[in-house]
JSON list of C-alpha atoms in Angstrom, two decimals:
[
{"chain": "A", "resi": 1, "resn": "MET", "atom": "CA", "xyz": [0.00, 0.00, 0.00]},
{"chain": "A", "resi": 2, "resn": "ILE", "atom": "CA", "xyz": [1.25, 3.52, -0.82]},
{"chain": "A", "resi": 3, "resn": "PRO", "atom": "CA", "xyz": [2.17, 5.21, 2.49]},
{"chain": "A", "resi": 4, "resn": "GLU", "atom": "CA", "xyz": [0.01, 8.29, 1.99]},
{"chain": "A", "resi": 5, "resn": "HIS", "atom": "CA", "xyz": [-3.12, 6.33, 1.07]},
{"chain": "A", "resi": 6, "resn": "PRO", "atom": "CA", "xyz": [-4.28, 5.27, 4.56]},
{"chain": "A", "resi": 7, "resn": "ASP", "atom": "CA", "xyz": [-4.57, 8.88, 5.72]},
{"chain": "A", "resi": 8, "resn": "ARG", "atom": "CA", "xyz": [-6.42, 9.83, 2.53]},
{"chain": "A", "resi": 9, "resn": "LEU", "atom": "CA", "xyz": [-8.79, 6.90, 2.94]},
{"chain": "A", "resi": 10, "resn": "ARG", "atom": "CA", "xyz": [-9.48, 7.85, 6.56]},
{"chain": "A", "resi": 11, "resn": "GLU", "atom": "CA", "xyz": [-10.25, 11.40, 5.49]},
{"chain": "A", "resi": 12, "resn": "VAL", "atom": "CA", "xyz": [-12.61, 10.20, 2.75]},
{"chain": "A", "resi": 13, "resn": "GLY", "atom": "CA", "xyz": [-14.32, 7.92, 5.26]},
{"chain": "A", "resi": 14, "resn": "ARG", "atom": "CA", "xyz": [-14.75, 10.81, 7.71]},
{"chain": "A", "resi": 15, "resn": "LEU", "atom": "CA", "xyz": [-16.24, 13.03, 5.01]},
{"chain": "A", "resi": 16, "resn": "CYS", "atom": "CA", "xyz": [-18.62, 10.27, 3.90]},
{"chain": "A", "resi": 17, "resn": "TRP", "atom": "CA", "xyz": [-19.74, 9.70, 7.49]},
{"chain": "A", "resi": 18, "resn": "GLU", "atom": "CA", "xyz": [-20.40, 13.40, 8.01]},
{"chain": "A", "resi": 19, "resn": "ALA", "atom": "CA", "xyz": [-22.30, 13.55, 4.72]},
{"chain": "A", "resi": 20, "resn": "VAL", "atom": "CA", "xyz": [-24.55, 10.61, 5.55]},
{"chain": "A", "resi": 21, "resn": "TYR", "atom": "CA", "xyz": [-24.99, 11.56, 9.20]},
{"chain": "A", "resi": 22, "resn": "GLN", "atom": "CA", "xyz": [-25.57, 15.28, 8.90]},
{"chain": "A", "resi": 23, "resn": "SER", "atom": "CA", "xyz": [-24.76, 17.38, 5.80]},
{"chain": "A", "resi": 24, "resn": "LYS", "atom": "CA", "xyz": [-26.29, 15.04, 3.14]},
{"chain": "A", "resi": 25, "resn": "GLU", "atom": "CA", "xyz": [-23.69, 16.30, 0.69]},
{"chain": "A", "resi": 26, "resn": "VAL", "atom": "CA", "xyz": [-23.09, 13.94, -2.22]},
{"chain": "A", "resi": 27, "resn": "ILE", "atom": "CA", "xyz": [-19.42, 12.93, -2.23]},
{"chain": "A", "resi": 28, "resn": "GLU", "atom": "CA", "xyz": [-18.26, 11.21, -5.39]},
{"chain": "A", "resi": 29, "resn": "VAL", "atom": "CA", "xyz": [-15.32, 8.83, -5.07]},
{"chain": "A", "resi": 30, "resn": "ARG", "atom": "CA", "xyz": [-13.80, 7.29, -8.18]},
{"chain": "A", "resi": 31, "resn": "VAL", "atom": "CA", "xyz": [-11.33, 4.43, -8.02]},
{"chain": "A", "resi": 32, "resn": "THR", "atom": "CA", "xyz": [-9.08, 3.50, -10.92]},
{"chain": "A", "resi": 33, "resn": "ARG", "atom": "CA", "xyz": [-7.23, 0.22, -11.17]},
{"chain": "A", "resi": 34, "resn": "ALA", "atom": "CA", "xyz": [-3.50, 0.75, -10.75]},
{"chain": "A", "resi": 35, "resn": "GLY", "atom": "CA", "xyz": [-1.68, 1.26, -14.04]},
{"chain": "A", "resi": 36, "resn": "LEU", "atom": "CA", "xyz": [-4.78, 2.18, -16.02]},
{"chain": "A", "resi": 37, "resn": "PRO", "atom": "CA", "xyz": [-5.55, 5.72, -17.21]},
{"chain": "A", "resi": 38, "resn": "ARG", "atom": "CA", "xyz": [-8.32, 7.65, -15.52]},
{"chain": "A", "resi": 39, "resn": "ALA", "atom": "CA", "xyz": [-11.51, 7.52, -17.54]},
{"chain": "A", "resi": 40, "resn": "ARG", "atom": "CA", "xyz": [-15.04, 8.82, -17.32]},
{"chain": "A", "resi": 41, "resn": "TRP", "atom": "CA", "xyz": [-17.26, 6.35, -15.50]},
{"chain": "A", "resi": 42, "resn": "SER", "atom": "CA", "xyz": [-19.43, 4.20, -17.73]},
{"chain": "A", "resi": 43, "resn": "PHE", "atom": "CA", "xyz": [-22.72, 2.51, -16.99]},
{"chain": "A", "resi": 44, "resn": "PHE", "atom": "CA", "xyz": [-23.56, -1.06, -17.95]},
{"chain": "A", "resi": 45, "resn": "GLU", "atom": "CA", "xyz": [-25.75, -1.63, -20.99]},
{"chain": "A", "resi": 46, "resn": "ALA", "atom": "CA", "xyz": [-29.42, -2.49, -20.64]},
{"chain": "A", "resi": 47, "resn": "PRO", "atom": "CA", "xyz": [-30.22, -6.17, -21.28]},
{"chain": "A", "resi": 48, "resn": "SER", "atom": "CA", "xyz": [-31.91, -6.99, -24.56]},
{"chain": "A", "resi": 49, "resn": "VAL", "atom": "CA", "xyz": [-35.11, -9.01, -25.09]},
{"chain": "A", "resi": 50, "resn": "GLY", "atom": "CA", "xyz": [-37.32, -9.89, -28.04]},
{"chain": "A", "resi": 51, "resn": "SER", "atom": "CA", "xyz": [-40.54, -8.16, -26.97]},
{"chain": "A", "resi": 52, "resn": "ALA", "atom": "CA", "xyz": [-40.63, -4.50, -27.98]},
{"chain": "A", "resi": 53, "resn": "ARG", "atom": "CA", "xyz": [-42.89, -3.54, -25.06]},
{"chain": "A", "resi": 54, "resn": "VAL", "atom": "CA", "xyz": [-40.71, -5.32, -22.51]},
{"chain": "A", "resi": 55, "resn": "GLN", "atom": "CA", "xyz": [-37.60, -3.79, -24.05]},
{"chain": "A", "resi": 56, "resn": "SER", "atom": "CA", "xyz": [-39.16, -0.33, -23.81]},
{"chain": "A", "resi": 57, "resn": "LEU", "atom": "CA", "xyz": [-39.85, -0.82, -20.09]},
{"chain": "A", "resi": 58, "resn": "ILE", "atom": "CA", "xyz": [-36.36, -2.16, -19.45]},
{"chain": "A", "resi": 59, "resn": "GLY", "atom": "CA", "xyz": [-34.95, 0.85, -21.28]},
{"chain": "A", "resi": 60, "resn": "ALA", "atom": "CA", "xyz": [-36.99, 3.31, -19.22]},
{"chain": "A", "resi": 61, "resn": "ILE", "atom": "CA", "xyz": [-35.97, 1.77, -15.89]},
{"chain": "A", "resi": 62, "resn": "HIS", "atom": "CA", "xyz": [-32.34, 1.46, -16.96]},
{"chain": "A", "resi": 63, "resn": "ALA", "atom": "CA", "xyz": [-32.21, 5.09, -18.13]},
{"chain": "A", "resi": 64, "resn": "GLU", "atom": "CA", "xyz": [-33.57, 6.31, -14.79]},
{"chain": "A", "resi": 65, "resn": "ALA", "atom": "CA", "xyz": [-31.02, 4.16, -12.94]},
{"chain": "A", "resi": 66, "resn": "GLU", "atom": "CA", "xyz": [-28.22, 5.69, -15.01]},
{"chain": "A", "resi": 67, "resn": "ARG", "atom": "CA", "xyz": [-29.48, 9.22, -14.29]},
{"chain": "A", "resi": 68, "resn": "SER", "atom": "CA", "xyz": [-29.67, 8.37, -10.59]},
{"chain": "A", "resi": 69, "resn": "TRP", "atom": "CA", "xyz": [-26.26, 6.73, -10.33]},
{"chain": "A", "resi": 70, "resn": "ILE", "atom": "CA", "xyz": [-24.56, 9.93, -9.19]},
{"chain": "A", "resi": 71, "resn": "ALA", "atom": "CA", "xyz": [-27.42, 12.45, -8.92]},
{"chain": "A", "resi": 72, "resn": "PRO", "atom": "CA", "xyz": [-30.15, 11.55, -6.39]},
{"chain": "A", "resi": 73, "resn": "PRO", "atom": "CA", "xyz": [-33.63, 10.64, -7.68]},
{"chain": "A", "resi": 74, "resn": "LYS", "atom": "CA", "xyz": [-36.03, 13.57, -7.31]},
{"chain": "A", "resi": 75, "resn": "GLU", "atom": "CA", "xyz": [-38.64, 11.38, -5.61]},
{"chain": "A", "resi": 76, "resn": "ILE", "atom": "CA", "xyz": [-36.22, 10.41, -2.82]},
{"chain": "A", "resi": 77, "resn": "VAL", "atom": "CA", "xyz": [-35.22, 14.05, -2.34]},
{"chain": "A", "resi": 78, "resn": "ASP", "atom": "CA", "xyz": [-38.87, 15.11, -2.24]},
{"chain": "A", "resi": 79, "resn": "ILE", "atom": "CA", "xyz": [-39.85, 12.44, 0.28]},
{"chain": "A", "resi": 80, "resn": "HIS", "atom": "CA", "xyz": [-37.07, 13.52, 2.63]},
{"chain": "A", "resi": 81, "resn": "ALA", "atom": "CA", "xyz": [-38.17, 17.14, 2.24]},
{"chain": "A", "resi": 82, "resn": "GLY", "atom": "CA", "xyz": [-41.73, 16.24, 3.23]},
{"chain": "A", "resi": 83, "resn": "GLN", "atom": "CA", "xyz": [-43.04, 16.88, -0.29]},
{"chain": "A", "resi": 84, "resn": "ILE", "atom": "CA", "xyz": [-45.30, 13.84, -0.45]},
{"chain": "A", "resi": 85, "resn": "GLY", "atom": "CA", "xyz": [-48.47, 14.17, -2.52]},
{"chain": "A", "resi": 86, "resn": "SER", "atom": "CA", "xyz": [-50.48, 11.79, -0.32]},
{"chain": "A", "resi": 87, "resn": "ARG", "atom": "CA", "xyz": [-49.19, 13.49, 2.86]},
{"chain": "A", "resi": 88, "resn": "ALA", "atom": "CA", "xyz": [-48.51, 10.01, 4.22]},
{"chain": "A", "resi": 89, "resn": "GLY", "atom": "CA", "xyz": [-47.84, 10.28, 7.94]},
{"chain": "A", "resi": 90, "resn": "SER", "atom": "CA", "xyz": [-49.59, 10.72, 11.25]},
{"chain": "A", "resi": 91, "resn": "TYR", "atom": "CA", "xyz": [-50.40, 13.95, 13.13]},
{"chain": "A", "resi": 92, "resn": "ASN", "atom": "CA", "xyz": [-48.98, 16.20, 10.41]},
{"chain": "A", "resi": 93, "resn": "GLN", "atom": "CA", "xyz": [-45.46, 14.72, 10.49]},
{"chain": "A", "resi": 94, "resn": "TYR", "atom": "CA", "xyz": [-43.58, 12.62, 7.94]},
{"chain": "A", "resi": 95, "resn": "PHE", "atom": "CA", "xyz": [-40.70, 11.26, 10.03]},
{"chain": "A", "resi": 96, "resn": "ALA", "atom": "CA", "xyz": [-42.53, 7.96, 10.53]},
{"chain": "A", "resi": 97, "resn": "THR", "atom": "CA", "xyz": [-43.04, 7.82, 6.76]},
{"chain": "A", "resi": 98, "resn": "LEU", "atom": "CA", "xyz": [-39.26, 8.08, 6.27]},
{"chain": "A", "resi": 99, "resn": "VAL", "atom": "CA", "xyz": [-38.83, 5.14, 8.66]},
{"chain": "A", "resi": 100, "resn": "PHE", "atom": "CA", "xyz": [-41.44, 3.08, 6.79]},
{"chain": "A", "resi": 101, "resn": "VAL", "atom": "CA", "xyz": [-39.97, 3.90, 3.36]},
{"chain": "A", "resi": 102, "resn": "ASN", "atom": "CA", "xyz": [-36.57, 2.83, 4.68]},
{"chain": "A", "resi": 103, "resn": "GLY", "atom": "CA", "xyz": [-38.04, -0.37, 6.10]},
{"chain": "A", "resi": 104, "resn": "GLU", "atom": "CA", "xyz": [-39.91, -1.33, 2.92]},
{"chain": "A", "resi": 105, "resn": "THR", "atom": "CA", "xyz": [-37.42, -0.34, 0.20]},
{"chain": "A", "resi": 106, "resn": "ARG", "atom": "CA", "xyz": [-34.51, -2.32, 1.61]},
{"chain": "A", "resi": 107, "resn": "PRO", "atom": "CA", "xyz": [-36.24, -5.74, 1.86]},
{"chain": "A", "resi": 108, "resn": "LEU", "atom": "CA", "xyz": [-38.02, -5.17, -1.46]},
{"chain": "A", "resi": 109, "resn": "GLY", "atom": "CA", "xyz": [-34.64, -4.92, -3.16]},
{"chain": "A", "resi": 110, "resn": "TYR", "atom": "CA", "xyz": [-32.45, -7.17, -1.03]},
{"chain": "A", "resi": 111, "resn": "ALA", "atom": "CA", "xyz": [-34.91, -9.91, -0.13]},
{"chain": "A", "resi": 112, "resn": "VAL", "atom": "CA", "xyz": [-37.71, -9.96, -2.71]},
{"chain": "A", "resi": 113, "resn": "LEU", "atom": "CA", "xyz": [-36.27, -8.90, -6.06]},
{"chain": "A", "resi": 114, "resn": "ASN", "atom": "CA", "xyz": [-32.76, -10.21, -5.47]},
{"chain": "A", "resi": 115, "resn": "SER", "atom": "CA", "xyz": [-34.27, -13.54, -4.39]},
{"chain": "A", "resi": 116, "resn": "LEU", "atom": "CA", "xyz": [-36.41, -13.72, -7.54]},
{"chain": "A", "resi": 117, "resn": "VAL", "atom": "CA", "xyz": [-33.27, -13.14, -9.58]},
{"chain": "A", "resi": 118, "resn": "ARG", "atom": "CA", "xyz": [-31.49, -15.94, -7.71]},
{"chain": "A", "resi": 119, "resn": "LEU", "atom": "CA", "xyz": [-34.44, -18.31, -8.15]},
{"chain": "A", "resi": 120, "resn": "CYS", "atom": "CA", "xyz": [-34.34, -17.65, -11.87]},
{"chain": "A", "resi": 121, "resn": "GLN", "atom": "CA", "xyz": [-30.62, -18.35, -12.05]},
{"chain": "A", "resi": 122, "resn": "THR", "atom": "CA", "xyz": [-30.24, -21.27, -9.63]},
{"chain": "A", "resi": 123, "resn": "THR", "atom": "CA", "xyz": [-33.41, -23.37, -9.86]},
{"chain": "A", "resi": 124, "resn": "ASP", "atom": "CA", "xyz": [-35.26, -25.27, -12.54]},
{"chain": "A", "resi": 125, "resn": "LEU", "atom": "CA", "xyz": [-38.49, -23.33, -11.95]},
{"chain": "A", "resi": 126, "resn": "PRO", "atom": "CA", "xyz": [-40.02, -22.59, -15.36]},
{"chain": "A", "resi": 127, "resn": "SER", "atom": "CA", "xyz": [-40.57, -18.99, -16.38]},
{"chain": "A", "resi": 128, "resn": "LYS", "atom": "CA", "xyz": [-44.35, -19.51, -16.22]},
{"chain": "A", "resi": 129, "resn": "VAL", "atom": "CA", "xyz": [-44.15, -20.30, -12.49]},
{"chain": "A", "resi": 130, "resn": "LEU", "atom": "CA", "xyz": [-41.82, -17.39, -11.82]},
{"chain": "A", "resi": 131, "resn": "CYS", "atom": "CA", "xyz": [-44.24, -15.06, -13.59]},
{"chain": "A", "resi": 132, "resn": "GLN", "atom": "CA", "xyz": [-47.14, -16.43, -11.53]},
{"chain": "A", "resi": 133, "resn": "ILE", "atom": "CA", "xyz": [-45.50, -15.92, -8.14]},
{"chain": "A", "resi": 134, "resn": "THR", "atom": "CA", "xyz": [-43.85, -12.55, -8.81]},
{"chain": "A", "resi": 135, "resn": "PRO", "atom": "CA", "xyz": [-46.90, -10.27, -8.33]},
{"chain": "A", "resi": 136, "resn": "ALA", "atom": "CA", "xyz": [-47.66, -11.79, -4.93]},
{"chain": "A", "resi": 137, "resn": "PHE", "atom": "CA", "xyz": [-44.20, -10.82, -3.70]},
{"chain": "A", "resi": 138, "resn": "LEU", "atom": "CA", "xyz": [-44.14, -7.33, -5.22]},
{"chain": "A", "resi": 139, "resn": "ARG", "atom": "CA", "xyz": [-47.63, -5.87, -4.78]},
{"chain": "A", "resi": 140, "resn": "PRO", "atom": "CA", "xyz": [-47.83, -5.21, -1.00]},
{"chain": "A", "resi": 141, "resn": "SER", "atom": "CA", "xyz": [-44.56, -3.31, -0.60]},
{"chain": "A", "resi": 142, "resn": "VAL", "atom": "CA", "xyz": [-44.75, -1.47, -3.91]},
{"chain": "A", "resi": 143, "resn": "ALA", "atom": "CA", "xyz": [-48.32, -0.30, -3.33]},
{"chain": "A", "resi": 144, "resn": "PHE", "atom": "CA", "xyz": [-47.30, 1.16, 0.03]},
{"chain": "A", "resi": 145, "resn": "LEU", "atom": "CA", "xyz": [-44.15, 2.78, -1.37]},
{"chain": "A", "resi": 146, "resn": "GLY", "atom": "CA", "xyz": [-46.19, 4.34, -4.14]},
{"chain": "A", "resi": 147, "resn": "TYR", "atom": "CA", "xyz": [-48.49, 5.84, -1.51]},
{"chain": "A", "resi": 148, "resn": "CYS", "atom": "CA", "xyz": [-45.37, 7.21, 0.22]},
{"chain": "A", "resi": 149, "resn": "GLY", "atom": "CA", "xyz": [-44.22, 9.01, -2.93]},
{"chain": "A", "resi": 150, "resn": "LEU", "atom": "CA", "xyz": [-42.26, 6.54, -5.09]},
{"chain": "A", "resi": 151, "resn": "ASP", "atom": "CA", "xyz": [-44.53, 7.01, -8.10]},
{"chain": "A", "resi": 152, "resn": "LYS", "atom": "CA", "xyz": [-42.10, 5.77, -10.75]},
{"chain": "A", "resi": 153, "resn": "LEU", "atom": "CA", "xyz": [-41.48, 2.56, -8.84]},
{"chain": "A", "resi": 154, "resn": "LEU", "atom": "CA", "xyz": [-45.22, 1.98, -8.56]},
{"chain": "A", "resi": 155, "resn": "ARG", "atom": "CA", "xyz": [-45.86, 2.68, -12.23]},
{"chain": "A", "resi": 156, "resn": "TRP", "atom": "CA", "xyz": [-42.98, 0.56, -13.51]},
{"chain": "A", "resi": 157, "resn": "THR", "atom": "CA", "xyz": [-43.82, -2.34, -11.21]},
{"chain": "A", "resi": 158, "resn": "GLU", "atom": "CA", "xyz": [-47.42, -2.31, -12.40]},
{"chain": "A", "resi": 159, "resn": "GLU", "atom": "CA", "xyz": [-46.16, -2.33, -15.99]},
{"chain": "A", "resi": 160, "resn": "THR", "atom": "CA", "xyz": [-43.81, -5.18, -15.12]},
{"chain": "A", "resi": 161, "resn": "MET", "atom": "CA", "xyz": [-46.64, -7.29, -13.72]},
{"chain": "A", "resi": 162, "resn": "ALA", "atom": "CA", "xyz": [-48.80, -6.51, -16.77]},
{"chain": "A", "resi": 163, "resn": "LEU", "atom": "CA", "xyz": [-46.03, -7.65, -19.11]},
{"chain": "A", "resi": 164, "resn": "LEU", "atom": "CA", "xyz": [-45.05, -10.86, -17.33]},
{"chain": "A", "resi": 165, "resn": "GLN", "atom": "CA", "xyz": [-47.26, -12.96, -19.57]},
{"chain": "A", "resi": 166, "resn": "GLU", "atom": "CA", "xyz": [-45.42, -11.67, -22.63]},
{"chain": "A", "resi": 167, "resn": "LEU", "atom": "CA", "xyz": [-42.10, -13.08, -21.46]},
{"chain": "A", "resi": 168, "resn": "GLU", "atom": "CA", "xyz": [-41.04, -16.06, -23.53]},
{"chain": "A", "resi": 169, "resn": "SER", "atom": "CA", "xyz": [-38.12, -17.42, -21.50]},
{"chain": "A", "resi": 170, "resn": "LYS", "atom": "CA", "xyz": [-36.29, -17.29, -18.20]},
{"chain": "A", "resi": 171, "resn": "ALA", "atom": "CA", "xyz": [-33.68, -15.13, -19.89]},
{"chain": "A", "resi": 172, "resn": "GLU", "atom": "CA", "xyz": [-36.31, -12.48, -20.61]},
{"chain": "A", "resi": 173, "resn": "TYR", "atom": "CA", "xyz": [-37.68, -12.77, -17.08]},
{"chain": "A", "resi": 174, "resn": "LEU", "atom": "CA", "xyz": [-34.17, -12.30, -15.72]},
{"chain": "A", "resi": 175, "resn": "ALA", "atom": "CA", "xyz": [-33.57, -9.27, -17.93]},
{"chain": "A", "resi": 176, "resn": "LEU", "atom": "CA", "xyz": [-36.71, -7.49, -16.71]},
{"chain": "A", "resi": 177, "resn": "ILE", "atom": "CA", "xyz": [-36.64, -8.44, -13.03]},
{"chain": "A", "resi": 178, "resn": "SER", "atom": "CA", "xyz": [-32.90, -7.84, -12.62]},
{"chain": "A", "resi": 179, "resn": "THR", "atom": "CA", "xyz": [-33.30, -4.35, -14.10]},
{"chain": "A", "resi": 180, "resn": "LEU", "atom": "CA", "xyz": [-36.10, -3.57, -11.68]},
{"chain": "A", "resi": 181, "resn": "ALA", "atom": "CA", "xyz": [-34.05, -5.06, -8.82]},
{"chain": "A", "resi": 182, "resn": "PHE", "atom": "CA", "xyz": [-31.09, -2.85, -9.64]},
{"chain": "A", "resi": 183, "resn": "TYR", "atom": "CA", "xyz": [-33.30, 0.25, -9.68]},
{"chain": "A", "resi": 184, "resn": "VAL", "atom": "CA", "xyz": [-34.93, -0.59, -6.34]},
{"chain": "A", "resi": 185, "resn": "ASN", "atom": "CA", "xyz": [-31.56, -1.25, -4.70]},
{"chain": "A", "resi": 186, "resn": "LEU", "atom": "CA", "xyz": [-30.33, 2.08, -6.06]},
{"chain": "A", "resi": 187, "resn": "LEU", "atom": "CA", "xyz": [-33.37, 3.80, -4.53]},
{"chain": "A", "resi": 188, "resn": "ASN", "atom": "CA", "xyz": [-32.50, 2.11, -1.26]},
{"chain": "A", "resi": 189, "resn": "ALA", "atom": "CA", "xyz": [-28.91, 3.35, -1.41]},
{"chain": "A", "resi": 190, "resn": "TRP", "atom": "CA", "xyz": [-30.05, 6.95, -1.91]},
{"chain": "A", "resi": 191, "resn": "ASN", "atom": "CA", "xyz": [-32.70, 6.61, 0.78]},
{"chain": "A", "resi": 192, "resn": "LEU", "atom": "CA", "xyz": [-30.06, 5.40, 3.24]},
{"chain": "A", "resi": 193, "resn": "HIS", "atom": "CA", "xyz": [-27.93, 8.42, 2.35]},
{"chain": "A", "resi": 194, "resn": "PHE", "atom": "CA", "xyz": [-30.71, 10.95, 2.96]},
{"chain": "A", "resi": 195, "resn": "PHE", "atom": "CA", "xyz": [-32.24, 9.27, 6.02]},
{"chain": "A", "resi": 196, "resn": "PRO", "atom": "CA", "xyz": [-31.88, 11.58, 9.09]},
{"chain": "A", "resi": 197, "resn": "TRP", "atom": "CA", "xyz": [-29.45, 9.37, 11.02]},
{"chain": "A", "resi": 198, "resn": "ARG", "atom": "CA", "xyz": [-28.62, 12.35, 13.27]},
{"chain": "A", "resi": 199, "resn": "HIS", "atom": "CA", "xyz": [-31.76, 11.47, 15.22]},
{"chain": "A", "resi": 200, "resn": "ALA", "atom": "CA", "xyz": [-29.87, 8.43, 16.51]},
{"chain": "A", "resi": 201, "resn": "HIS", "atom": "CA", "xyz": [-28.13, 10.79, 18.91]},
{"chain": "A", "resi": 202, "resn": "GLY", "atom": "CA", "xyz": [-29.78, 10.29, 22.26]},
{"chain": "A", "resi": 203, "resn": "HIS", "atom": "CA", "xyz": [-30.38, 6.58, 21.71]},
{"chain": "A", "resi": 204, "resn": "GLU", "atom": "CA", "xyz": [-26.93, 5.26, 22.57]},
{"chain": "A", "resi": 205, "resn": "PHE", "atom": "CA", "xyz": [-26.38, 1.94, 24.35]},
{"chain": "A", "resi": 206, "resn": "TYR", "atom": "CA", "xyz": [-25.75, 3.19, 27.85]},
{"chain": "A", "resi": 207, "resn": "ASP", "atom": "CA", "xyz": [-24.38, -0.15, 29.01]},
{"chain": "A", "resi": 208, "resn": "THR", "atom": "CA", "xyz": [-21.51, 0.14, 26.51]},
{"chain": "A", "resi": 209, "resn": "ALA", "atom": "CA", "xyz": [-20.36, 3.68, 27.25]},
{"chain": "A", "resi": 210, "resn": "GLU", "atom": "CA", "xyz": [-16.79, 2.92, 26.26]},
{"chain": "A", "resi": 211, "resn": "ILE", "atom": "CA", "xyz": [-17.96, 2.03, 22.73]},
{"chain": "A", "resi": 212, "resn": "VAL", "atom": "CA", "xyz": [-20.33, 4.95, 22.49]},
{"chain": "A", "resi": 213, "resn": "GLY", "atom": "CA", "xyz": [-17.55, 7.27, 23.58]},
{"chain": "A", "resi": 214, "resn": "ASN", "atom": "CA", "xyz": [-15.61, 6.28, 20.46]},
{"chain": "A", "resi": 215, "resn": "SER", "atom": "CA", "xyz": [-18.56, 6.45, 18.07]},
{"chain": "A", "resi": 216, "resn": "GLN", "atom": "CA", "xyz": [-17.96, 10.14, 17.31]},
{"chain": "A", "resi": 217, "resn": "PHE", "atom": "CA", "xyz": [-21.59, 11.17, 17.33]},
{"chain": "A", "resi": 218, "resn": "PRO", "atom": "CA", "xyz": [-21.83, 14.97, 17.21]},
{"chain": "A", "resi": 219, "resn": "PRO", "atom": "CA", "xyz": [-22.09, 16.52, 20.70]},
{"chain": "A", "resi": 220, "resn": "GLU", "atom": "CA", "xyz": [-25.50, 17.31, 22.11]},
{"chain": "A", "resi": 221, "resn": "GLY", "atom": "CA", "xyz": [-27.07, 20.30, 20.36]},
{"chain": "A", "resi": 222, "resn": "THR", "atom": "CA", "xyz": [-24.87, 20.23, 17.25]},
{"chain": "A", "resi": 223, "resn": "ALA", "atom": "CA", "xyz": [-27.21, 18.19, 14.97]},
{"chain": "A", "resi": 224, "resn": "ARG", "atom": "CA", "xyz": [-29.09, 20.30, 12.50]}
]
């Protein structure tokens, strides 16, 4: 390891922690393999299928994911600013809604969609069965997230479920569901960035004071 790199990495880590915990500044870090010239980042290509309608949906989701790779999705920014059309929340507050969006988006991506992708790749389940079970796993969480302000996710998931019967193979199923899975996991990443983690201050584990003392939470009264 180059001697000056550990200090630089520690500084980047500190800035990222401060950004996630308090400032919400987007910090872009690019890593280049040693010996290769620096190049503009490139996004992976959208998968290709035979159905024109399915390909159009894949293209739309993929394009939004590419736009949101470095710049945050407007819907996530709006939700965290309390700009939610349904005004989802209790007693004129939306903090609980942020908690629920966080709790639904993560398992939708990690557990549901990623698991459907794995089932497609690692089992002998036919595409017809995969298409039959998919709506049951997607509908509850997506309907709630749509109510909370993720309109594009709701619309594209409804289109996905409507197009499942047009899929002709497991390869086409994989192309569509993996694209949706990538988009949902990207939403989750941005949601985790913008979540108001500063509210964790005041909920430390008092029986492990020695650990808490090294956690570097901002002092009382400094959180904005």
